[in-house]
Amino acid sequence: MSVEIDETFLRVCAIGELSLGEPALAEIEGHRVCMVRTGEREVHAIDDTCSHANVSLSEGEVDGCTIECWLHGSRFSLLTGEPTGPPATRPVAVYPVRLDGDDVLVSVAHPTNES
C-alpha cells in the first residue's frame, strides 16, 4: 500500500492562534493569504488582495463564510473566492487547507479561481 504525500502543504499556524470570525494575514512563500477560522475545526485561506481595489482583505470583516473588503464593500465567498456583491466582479484565489492535529497547513501551489 502506498500513501501519497503532498509536500506543498506548509504549516502556517496552530488553529488556536486563529480567532473565530477574525481574518488574519499570513505570508506563505511570497503570497499574502487571508486566513479565516469559521468553526471549531474549519479554516479557509484566500488571496489577501481584493480583486476590485487591490487592498488587504484581512483588514475586512467576516460574516459567516464571506469576507467584506473594508474599502468599497466588495464581498467574497471564503469557500469559492467568488464575489457575492459589487463592485468586485473577479474572484480571488482560494488555497487548500488541511488540519494536522492542531496545525493549520496551506498549499499556495494549488489555488483555485486565480484572477
JSON list of C-alpha atoms in Angstrom, two decimals:
[
{"chain": "A", "resi": 1, "resn": "MET", "atom": "CA", "xyz": [0.00, 0.00, 0.00]},
{"chain": "A", "resi": 2, "resn": "SER", "atom": "CA", "xyz": [1.37, 3.42, -0.91]},
{"chain": "A", "resi": 3, "resn": "VAL", "atom": "CA", "xyz": [0.44, 6.74, 0.61]},
{"chain": "A", "resi": 4, "resn": "GLU", "atom": "CA", "xyz": [0.71, 9.88, -1.49]},
{"chain": "A", "resi": 5, "resn": "ILE", "atom": "CA", "xyz": [2.13, 12.80, 0.46]},
{"chain": "A", "resi": 6, "resn": "ASP", "atom": "CA", "xyz": [1.66, 16.31, -0.88]},
{"chain": "A", "resi": 7, "resn": "GLU", "atom": "CA", "xyz": [4.66, 18.27, 0.33]},
{"chain": "A", "resi": 8, "resn": "THR", "atom": "CA", "xyz": [3.27, 21.55, -0.99]},
{"chain": "A", "resi": 9, "resn": "PHE", "atom": "CA", "xyz": [1.24, 21.98, 2.20]},
{"chain": "A", "resi": 10, "resn": "LEU", "atom": "CA", "xyz": [3.09, 24.16, 4.69]},
{"chain": "A", "resi": 11, "resn": "ARG", "atom": "CA", "xyz": [2.37, 24.77, 8.36]},
{"chain": "A", "resi": 12, "resn": "VAL", "atom": "CA", "xyz": [1.01, 28.28, 8.85]},
{"chain": "A", "resi": 13, "resn": "CYS", "atom": "CA", "xyz": [-0.02, 28.31, 12.50]},
{"chain": "A", "resi": 14, "resn": "ALA", "atom": "CA", "xyz": [-1.80, 26.40, 15.24]},
{"chain": "A", "resi": 15, "resn": "ILE", "atom": "CA", "xyz": [-5.58, 26.51, 14.95]},
{"chain": "A", "resi": 16, "resn": "GLY", "atom": "CA", "xyz": [-5.76, 28.12, 18.39]},
{"chain": "A", "resi": 17, "resn": "GLU", "atom": "CA", "xyz": [-3.85, 31.14, 17.05]},
{"chain": "A", "resi": 18, "resn": "LEU", "atom": "CA", "xyz": [-6.81, 32.00, 14.79]},
{"chain": "A", "resi": 19, "resn": "SER", "atom": "CA", "xyz": [-9.78, 33.71, 16.44]},
{"chain": "A", "resi": 20, "resn": "LEU", "atom": "CA", "xyz": [-13.24, 32.64, 15.27]},
{"chain": "A", "resi": 21, "resn": "GLY", "atom": "CA", "xyz": [-14.57, 35.02, 12.62]},
{"chain": "A", "resi": 22, "resn": "GLU", "atom": "CA", "xyz": [-11.48, 37.26, 12.63]},
{"chain": "A", "resi": 23, "resn": "PRO", "atom": "CA", "xyz": [-9.33, 37.47, 9.49]},
{"chain": "A", "resi": 24, "resn": "ALA", "atom": "CA", "xyz": [-5.57, 37.13, 9.86]},
{"chain": "A", "resi": 25, "resn": "LEU", "atom": "CA", "xyz": [-2.78, 37.80, 7.39]},
{"chain": "A", "resi": 26, "resn": "ALA", "atom": "CA", "xyz": [-0.24, 35.06, 6.64]},
{"chain": "A", "resi": 27, "resn": "GLU", "atom": "CA", "xyz": [2.80, 35.30, 4.36]},
{"chain": "A", "resi": 28, "resn": "ILE", "atom": "CA", "xyz": [3.32, 31.94, 2.66]},
{"chain": "A", "resi": 29, "resn": "GLU", "atom": "CA", "xyz": [6.16, 31.59, 0.17]},
{"chain": "A", "resi": 30, "resn": "GLY", "atom": "CA", "xyz": [5.76, 35.17, -1.03]},
{"chain": "A", "resi": 31, "resn": "HIS", "atom": "CA", "xyz": [1.95, 35.04, -1.12]},
{"chain": "A", "resi": 32, "resn": "ARG", "atom": "CA", "xyz": [-0.20, 37.24, 1.11]},
{"chain": "A", "resi": 33, "resn": "VAL", "atom": "CA", "xyz": [-3.00, 34.97, 2.33]},
{"chain": "A", "resi": 34, "resn": "CYS", "atom": "CA", "xyz": [-6.10, 35.89, 4.33]},
{"chain": "A", "resi": 35, "resn": "MET", "atom": "CA", "xyz": [-6.79, 33.15, 6.89]},
{"chain": "A", "resi": 36, "resn": "VAL", "atom": "CA", "xyz": [-10.24, 32.86, 8.46]},
{"chain": "A", "resi": 37, "resn": "ARG", "atom": "CA", "xyz": [-11.41, 30.40, 11.08]},
{"chain": "A", "resi": 38, "resn": "THR", "atom": "CA", "xyz": [-15.17, 29.92, 10.74]},
{"chain": "A", "resi": 39, "resn": "GLY", "atom": "CA", "xyz": [-15.68, 26.92, 13.01]},
{"chain": "A", "resi": 40, "resn": "GLU", "atom": "CA", "xyz": [-14.10, 24.84, 15.74]},
{"chain": "A", "resi": 41, "resn": "ARG", "atom": "CA", "xyz": [-12.01, 22.97, 13.14]},
{"chain": "A", "resi": 42, "resn": "GLU", "atom": "CA", "xyz": [-12.83, 24.89, 9.95]},
{"chain": "A", "resi": 43, "resn": "VAL", "atom": "CA", "xyz": [-10.29, 27.27, 8.39]},
{"chain": "A", "resi": 44, "resn": "HIS", "atom": "CA", "xyz": [-10.31, 28.99, 5.00]},
{"chain": "A", "resi": 45, "resn": "ALA", "atom": "CA", "xyz": [-7.44, 30.59, 3.07]},
{"chain": "A", "resi": 46, "resn": "ILE", "atom": "CA", "xyz": [-7.95, 33.08, 0.23]},
{"chain": "A", "resi": 47, "resn": "ASP", "atom": "CA", "xyz": [-5.75, 35.57, -1.57]},
{"chain": "A", "resi": 48, "resn": "ASP", "atom": "CA", "xyz": [-5.42, 38.64, 0.64]},
{"chain": "A", "resi": 49, "resn": "THR", "atom": "CA", "xyz": [-5.79, 41.17, -2.19]},
{"chain": "A", "resi": 50, "resn": "CYS", "atom": "CA", "xyz": [-9.26, 42.40, -3.18]},
{"chain": "A", "resi": 51, "resn": "SER", "atom": "CA", "xyz": [-9.73, 41.86, -6.92]},
{"chain": "A", "resi": 52, "resn": "HIS", "atom": "CA", "xyz": [-11.50, 45.21, -7.21]},
{"chain": "A", "resi": 53, "resn": "ALA", "atom": "CA", "xyz": [-9.45, 47.67, -5.18]},
{"chain": "A", "resi": 54, "resn": "ASN", "atom": "CA", "xyz": [-6.07, 45.97, -4.60]},
{"chain": "A", "resi": 55, "resn": "VAL", "atom": "CA", "xyz": [-6.29, 46.32, -0.80]},
{"chain": "A", "resi": 56, "resn": "SER", "atom": "CA", "xyz": [-5.91, 43.78, 2.01]},
{"chain": "A", "resi": 57, "resn": "LEU", "atom": "CA", "xyz": [-8.95, 41.58, 2.65]},
{"chain": "A", "resi": 58, "resn": "SER", "atom": "CA", "xyz": [-7.53, 40.56, 6.04]},
{"chain": "A", "resi": 59, "resn": "GLU", "atom": "CA", "xyz": [-8.42, 44.07, 7.20]},
{"chain": "A", "resi": 60, "resn": "GLY", "atom": "CA", "xyz": [-12.08, 43.45, 6.31]},
{"chain": "A", "resi": 61, "resn": "GLU", "atom": "CA", "xyz": [-14.98, 41.92, 8.21]},
{"chain": "A", "resi": 62, "resn": "VAL", "atom": "CA", "xyz": [-16.16, 38.32, 8.19]},
{"chain": "A", "resi": 63, "resn": "ASP", "atom": "CA", "xyz": [-19.85, 37.40, 8.07]},
{"chain": "A", "resi": 64, "resn": "GLY", "atom": "CA", "xyz": [-20.38, 33.65, 8.08]},
{"chain": "A", "resi": 65, "resn": "CYS", "atom": "CA", "xyz": [-18.46, 32.30, 5.09]},
{"chain": "A", "resi": 66, "resn": "THR", "atom": "CA", "xyz": [-17.95, 35.66, 3.37]},
{"chain": "A", "resi": 67, "resn": "ILE", "atom": "CA", "xyz": [-15.45, 38.45, 3.86]},
{"chain": "A", "resi": 68, "resn": "GLU", "atom": "CA", "xyz": [-16.12, 42.10, 3.07]},
{"chain": "A", "resi": 69, "resn": "CYS", "atom": "CA", "xyz": [-13.42, 44.40, 1.73]},
{"chain": "A", "resi": 70, "resn": "TRP", "atom": "CA", "xyz": [-13.07, 47.40, 4.02]},
{"chain": "A", "resi": 71, "resn": "LEU", "atom": "CA", "xyz": [-12.63, 49.93, 1.20]},
{"chain": "A", "resi": 72, "resn": "HIS", "atom": "CA", "xyz": [-15.64, 49.60, -1.12]},
{"chain": "A", "resi": 73, "resn": "GLY", "atom": "CA", "xyz": [-17.64, 46.77, 0.46]},
{"chain": "A", "resi": 74, "resn": "SER", "atom": "CA", "xyz": [-16.97, 44.01, -2.09]},
{"chain": "A", "resi": 75, "resn": "ARG", "atom": "CA", "xyz": [-17.82, 40.62, -0.58]},
{"chain": "A", "resi": 76, "resn": "PHE", "atom": "CA", "xyz": [-16.14, 37.32, -1.39]},
{"chain": "A", "resi": 77, "resn": "SER", "atom": "CA", "xyz": [-17.08, 33.73, -0.58]},
{"chain": "A", "resi": 78, "resn": "LEU", "atom": "CA", "xyz": [-14.45, 32.09, 1.61]},
{"chain": "A", "resi": 79, "resn": "LEU", "atom": "CA", "xyz": [-15.43, 28.76, 0.02]},
{"chain": "A", "resi": 80, "resn": "THR", "atom": "CA", "xyz": [-15.12, 29.66, -3.67]},
{"chain": "A", "resi": 81, "resn": "GLY", "atom": "CA", "xyz": [-13.43, 33.08, -3.85]},
{"chain": "A", "resi": 82, "resn": "GLU", "atom": "CA", "xyz": [-16.32, 34.32, -5.99]},
{"chain": "A", "resi": 83, "resn": "PRO", "atom": "CA", "xyz": [-17.58, 37.87, -5.40]},
{"chain": "A", "resi": 84, "resn": "THR", "atom": "CA", "xyz": [-21.01, 37.83, -3.77]},
{"chain": "A", "resi": 85, "resn": "GLY", "atom": "CA", "xyz": [-21.62, 41.56, -4.08]},
{"chain": "A", "resi": 86, "resn": "PRO", "atom": "CA", "xyz": [-20.45, 44.52, -6.12]},
{"chain": "A", "resi": 87, "resn": "PRO", "atom": "CA", "xyz": [-18.32, 46.30, -7.00]},
{"chain": "A", "resi": 88, "resn": "ALA", "atom": "CA", "xyz": [-15.95, 43.31, -7.43]},
{"chain": "A", "resi": 89, "resn": "THR", "atom": "CA", "xyz": [-16.59, 41.13, -10.48]},
{"chain": "A", "resi": 90, "resn": "ARG", "atom": "CA", "xyz": [-13.49, 38.87, -10.45]},
{"chain": "A", "resi": 91, "resn": "PRO", "atom": "CA", "xyz": [-12.89, 36.09, -7.92]},
{"chain": "A", "resi": 92, "resn": "VAL", "atom": "CA", "xyz": [-9.87, 35.82, -5.65]},
{"chain": "A", "resi": 93, "resn": "ALA", "atom": "CA", "xyz": [-7.75, 32.69, -5.35]},
{"chain": "A", "resi": 94, "resn": "VAL", "atom": "CA", "xyz": [-8.72, 30.09, -2.77]},
{"chain": "A", "resi": 95, "resn": "TYR", "atom": "CA", "xyz": [-5.99, 27.91, -1.27]},
{"chain": "A", "resi": 96, "resn": "PRO", "atom": "CA", "xyz": [-6.49, 24.36, 0.00]},
{"chain": "A", "resi": 97, "resn": "VAL", "atom": "CA", "xyz": [-6.32, 23.99, 3.79]},
{"chain": "A", "resi": 98, "resn": "ARG", "atom": "CA", "xyz": [-5.66, 20.87, 5.84]},
{"chain": "A", "resi": 99, "resn": "LEU", "atom": "CA", "xyz": [-5.57, 20.33, 9.57]},
{"chain": "A", "resi": 100, "resn": "ASP", "atom": "CA", "xyz": [-2.94, 18.03, 11.03]},
{"chain": "A", "resi": 101, "resn": "GLY", "atom": "CA", "xyz": [-3.79, 17.76, 14.69]},
{"chain": "A", "resi": 102, "resn": "ASP", "atom": "CA", "xyz": [-3.82, 21.40, 15.78]},
{"chain": "A", "resi": 103, "resn": "ASP", "atom": "CA", "xyz": [-1.61, 22.57, 12.91]},
{"chain": "A", "resi": 104, "resn": "VAL", "atom": "CA", "xyz": [-3.13, 24.54, 10.01]},
{"chain": "A", "resi": 105, "resn": "LEU", "atom": "CA", "xyz": [-1.49, 23.65, 6.69]},
{"chain": "A", "resi": 106, "resn": "VAL", "atom": "CA", "xyz": [-1.97, 25.60, 3.45]},
{"chain": "A", "resi": 107, "resn": "SER", "atom": "CA", "xyz": [-0.84, 24.93, -0.12]},
{"chain": "A", "resi": 108, "resn": "VAL", "atom": "CA", "xyz": [-0.28, 28.04, -2.23]},
{"chain": "A", "resi": 109, "resn": "ALA", "atom": "CA", "xyz": [0.86, 25.75, -5.06]},
{"chain": "A", "resi": 110, "resn": "HIS", "atom": "CA", "xyz": [-2.70, 24.66, -5.91]},
{"chain": "A", "resi": 111, "resn": "PRO", "atom": "CA", "xyz": [-5.01, 27.72, -5.86]},
{"chain": "A", "resi": 112, "resn": "THR", "atom": "CA", "xyz": [-8.45, 27.78, -7.41]},
{"chain": "A", "resi": 113, "resn": "ASN", "atom": "CA", "xyz": [-10.08, 30.81, -9.06]},
{"chain": "A", "resi": 114, "resn": "GLU", "atom": "CA", "xyz": [-6.85, 32.64, -9.80]},
{"chain": "A", "resi": 115, "resn": "SER", "atom": "CA", "xyz": [-7.76, 36.03, -11.21]}
]
